[in-house]
Each structure stands twice: as C-alpha cells, then as structure tokens.
PDB file of C-alpha atoms in Angstrom:
ATOM      1  CA  MET A   1       6.142  24.898 -16.960  1.00 49.00           C
ATOM      2  CA  SER A   2       8.664  24.922 -14.131  1.00 53.00           C
ATOM      3  CA  ILE A   3      10.515  21.854 -12.895  1.00 53.00           C
ATOM      4  CA  THR A   4       8.406  21.716  -9.705  1.00 60.00           C
ATOM      5  CA  GLU A   5       5.109  21.609 -11.620  1.00 74.00           C
ATOM      6  CA  THR A   6       3.804  18.244 -12.647  1.00 81.00           C
ATOM      7  CA  SER A   7       1.738  17.656 -15.719  1.00 91.00           C
ATOM      8  CA  LEU A   8      -1.854  16.543 -15.548  1.00 90.00           C
ATOM      9  CA  ARG A   9      -0.802  13.203 -17.034  1.00 91.00           C
ATOM     10  CA  ASP A  10       1.830  12.709 -14.295  1.00 91.00           C
ATOM     11  CA  ARG A  11      -0.683  13.559 -11.563  1.00 91.00           C
ATOM     12  CA  GLN A  12      -3.231  11.152 -13.043  1.00 91.00           C
ATOM     13  CA  ARG A  13      -0.599   8.410 -13.228  1.00 91.00           C
ATOM     14  CA  GLN A  14       0.350   8.987  -9.584  1.00 93.00           C
ATOM     15  CA  MET A  15      -3.299   8.926  -8.500  1.00 94.00           C
ATOM     16  CA  ARG A  16      -3.825   5.654 -10.398  1.00 94.00           C
ATOM     17  CA  GLU A  17      -0.749   4.102  -8.791  1.00 94.00           C
ATOM     18  CA  THR A  18      -2.011   5.171  -5.379  1.00 94.00           C
ATOM     19  CA  ALA A  19      -5.394   3.576  -6.126  1.00 96.00           C
ATOM     20  CA  ILE A  20      -3.644   0.389  -7.281  1.00 96.00           C
ATOM     21  CA  LEU A  21      -1.537   0.235  -4.111  1.00 95.00           C
ATOM     22  CA  ASP A  22      -4.542   0.903  -1.862  1.00 95.00           C
ATOM     23  CA  ALA A  23      -6.475  -1.888  -3.568  1.00 96.00           C
ATOM     24  CA  ALA A  24      -3.434  -4.186  -3.391  1.00 96.00           C
ATOM     25  CA  HIS A  25      -3.155  -3.576   0.370  1.00 94.00           C
ATOM     26  CA  GLN A  26      -6.825  -4.503   0.780  1.00 95.00           C
ATOM     27  CA  LEU A  27      -6.620  -7.617  -1.394  1.00 96.00           C
ATOM     28  CA  LEU A  28      -3.405  -8.799   0.234  1.00 95.00           C
ATOM     29  CA  ALA A  29      -5.069  -8.470   3.640  1.00 94.00           C
ATOM     30  CA  GLU A  30      -8.162 -10.322   2.427  1.00 96.00           C
ATOM     31  CA  LYS A  31      -6.651 -13.043   0.230  1.00 96.00           C
ATOM     32  CA  GLY A  32      -2.905 -13.096   0.793  1.00 95.00           C
ATOM     33  CA  TYR A  33      -0.290 -13.021  -1.939  1.00 94.00           C
ATOM     34  CA  GLN A  34      -1.136 -16.402  -3.466  1.00 96.00           C
ATOM     35  CA  GLY A  35      -4.874 -15.698  -3.454  1.00 96.00           C
ATOM     36  CA  MET A  36      -4.677 -12.244  -4.998  1.00 96.00           C
ATOM     37  CA  THR A  37      -4.707 -12.134  -8.780  1.00 96.00           C
ATOM     38  CA  MET A  38      -3.972  -9.261 -11.107  1.00 96.00           C
ATOM     39  CA  ASP A  39      -7.510  -9.739 -12.456  1.00 96.00           C
ATOM     40  CA  ASP A  40      -8.889  -9.206  -8.924  1.00 96.00           C
ATOM     41  CA  LEU A  41      -6.769  -6.113  -8.551  1.00 97.00           C
ATOM     42  CA  ALA A  42      -7.769  -4.621 -11.903  1.00 97.00           C
ATOM     43  CA  THR A  43     -11.424  -5.216 -11.094  1.00 96.00           C
ATOM     44  CA  ARG A  44     -11.070  -3.634  -7.643  1.00 96.00           C
ATOM     45  CA  VAL A  45      -9.394  -0.532  -9.116  1.00 96.00           C
ATOM     46  CA  GLY A  46     -11.751  -0.364 -12.089  1.00 96.00           C
ATOM     47  CA  ILE A  47      -9.094  -0.520 -14.788  1.00 95.00           C
ATOM     48  CA  ALA A  48      -8.063  -3.019 -17.446  1.00 95.00           C
ATOM     49  CA  LYS A  49      -5.590  -5.700 -16.416  1.00 94.00           C
ATOM     50  CA  GLY A  50      -3.184  -4.454 -19.080  1.00 94.00           C
ATOM     51  CA  SER A  51      -3.172  -1.032 -17.419  1.00 93.00           C
ATOM     52  CA  LEU A  52      -1.734  -2.580 -14.258  1.00 93.00           C
ATOM     53  CA  TYR A  53       1.295  -3.696 -16.235  1.00 95.00           C
ATOM     54  CA  GLN A  54       1.874  -0.110 -17.391  1.00 94.00           C
ATOM     55  CA  HIS A  55       2.541   0.685 -13.731  1.00 94.00           C
ATOM     56  CA  PHE A  56       4.093  -2.548 -12.444  1.00 95.00           C
ATOM     57  CA  LYS A  57       5.980  -5.108 -14.534  1.00 96.00           C
ATOM     58  CA  SER A  58       4.810  -8.086 -12.485  1.00 95.00           C
ATOM     59  CA  LYS A  59       2.850  -9.193  -9.451  1.00 95.00           C
ATOM     60  CA  GLU A  60       6.181  -9.585  -7.641  1.00 96.00           C
ATOM     61  CA  GLU A  61       7.172  -5.975  -8.369  1.00 96.00           C
ATOM     62  CA  LEU A  62       3.758  -4.794  -7.206  1.00 95.00           C
ATOM     63  CA  LEU A  63       4.176  -6.743  -3.960  1.00 94.00           C
ATOM     64  CA  GLY A  64       7.572  -5.142  -3.336  1.00 95.00           C
ATOM     65  CA  VAL A  65       6.218  -1.633  -3.857  1.00 95.00           C
ATOM     66  CA  ALA A  66       3.123  -2.420  -1.752  1.00 93.00           C
ATOM     67  CA  LEU A  67       5.280  -3.683   1.120  1.00 93.00           C
ATOM     68  CA  VAL A  68       7.513  -0.606   1.045  1.00 95.00           C
ATOM     69  CA  SER A  69       4.412   1.600   0.960  1.00 91.00           C
ATOM     70  CA  PHE A  70       2.928  -0.301   3.913  1.00 90.00           C
ATOM     71  CA  MET A  71       6.161   0.032   5.904  1.00 93.00           C
ATOM     72  CA  ASP A  72       6.211   3.779   5.159  1.00 93.00           C
ATOM     73  CA  ARG A  73       2.671   4.053   6.534  1.00 89.00           C
ATOM     74  CA  ILE A  74       3.676   2.180   9.670  1.00 91.00           C
ATOM     75  CA  SER A  75       6.729   4.392  10.112  1.00 92.00           C
ATOM     76  CA  THR A  76       4.613   7.529   9.734  1.00 92.00           C
ATOM     77  CA  TYR A  77       2.139   6.210  12.301  1.00 90.00           C
ATOM     78  CA  ILE A  78       4.915   5.415  14.767  1.00 87.00           C
ATOM     79  CA  ASP A  79       6.446   8.864  14.264  1.00 88.00           C
ATOM     80  CA  MET A  80       3.091  10.446  15.165  1.00 88.00           C
ATOM     81  CA  LEU A  81       2.860   8.607  18.496  1.00 85.00           C
ATOM     82  CA  PRO A  82       3.681  10.612  21.611  1.00 82.00           C
ATOM     83  CA  ALA A  83       7.318  10.365  22.658  1.00 81.00           C
ATOM     84  CA  THR A  84       6.321   9.114  26.083  1.00 81.00           C
ATOM     85  CA  GLN A  85       3.972   6.166  26.098  1.00 72.00           C
ATOM     86  CA  PRO A  86       2.848   4.708  29.407  1.00 73.00           C
ATOM     87  CA  ALA A  87       4.180   1.231  30.050  1.00 69.00           C
ATOM     88  CA  ILE A  88       1.783  -1.675  29.850  1.00 71.00           C
ATOM     89  CA  GLU A  89       1.303  -3.060  33.311  1.00 66.00           C
ATOM     90  CA  GLU A  90       2.031  -6.767  33.518  1.00 59.00           C
ATOM     91  CA  SER A  91      -1.212  -7.488  35.369  1.00 57.00           C
ATOM     92  CA  ASN A  92      -3.249  -5.962  32.510  1.00 54.00           C
ATOM     93  CA  SER A  93      -1.249  -7.547  29.725  1.00 52.00           C
ATOM     94  CA  PRO A  94      -2.694 -10.686  28.118  1.00 57.00           C
ATOM     95  CA  VAL A  95       0.889 -11.779  27.488  1.00 55.00           C
ATOM     96  CA  GLY A  96       1.719 -11.765  31.187  1.00 51.00           C
ATOM     97  CA  LYS A  97      -1.295 -13.901  32.157  1.00 53.00           C
ATOM     98  CA  ARG A  98      -0.950 -17.670  32.129  1.00 47.00           C
TER      99      ARG A  98
END
C-alpha cells in the first residue's frame, strides 16, 4: 500500500467523523450547546455513546472541531461567490428603512 492510499478502516473512521460533525451541526442549530447532549448526538448518528469518545475526547473538543468545520464551510461558500456582487440598494434594504 502506498502512502497516498488510505485503509478501509481509516476511510470508515473519517466517514463516521463526518457523520458525527454533520449531526452535531444539526443538533447545535436545533438545541444549542447547552441543550445538546452526547446521548442525543449518538442517537442521531446511530452509534453508541462510547464510540463518540473514540473520536472526540469531550463535548468541548467536539464543539471546537464542529466550529472549525462550520467556518471552513462558510469560507468555501464565500470563495464560490462571484467576485463582483451588486451592491444592495439602500431603498431595498430592510436595514436602511426606519
């Protein structure tokens, strides 16, 4: 196996982490940090709670990784926007109306 090839186990681990992060994004949006539990997350992903801790040491670590992942998604979205965006006219902006 070459260095660039990943094992089946590594690919499965990465897919599971992606599923965990996707579910964490959803639960954080629905319940917030305080409302989300690791039990909720494990149930949403369909894995045992103990399996979560094989990927993330704590809820706090999971939050940090989820936030970085979310910011990466935002950055990618912004990078895909056209370089020239039309300006928002003040008369059409809800911010400009009082």
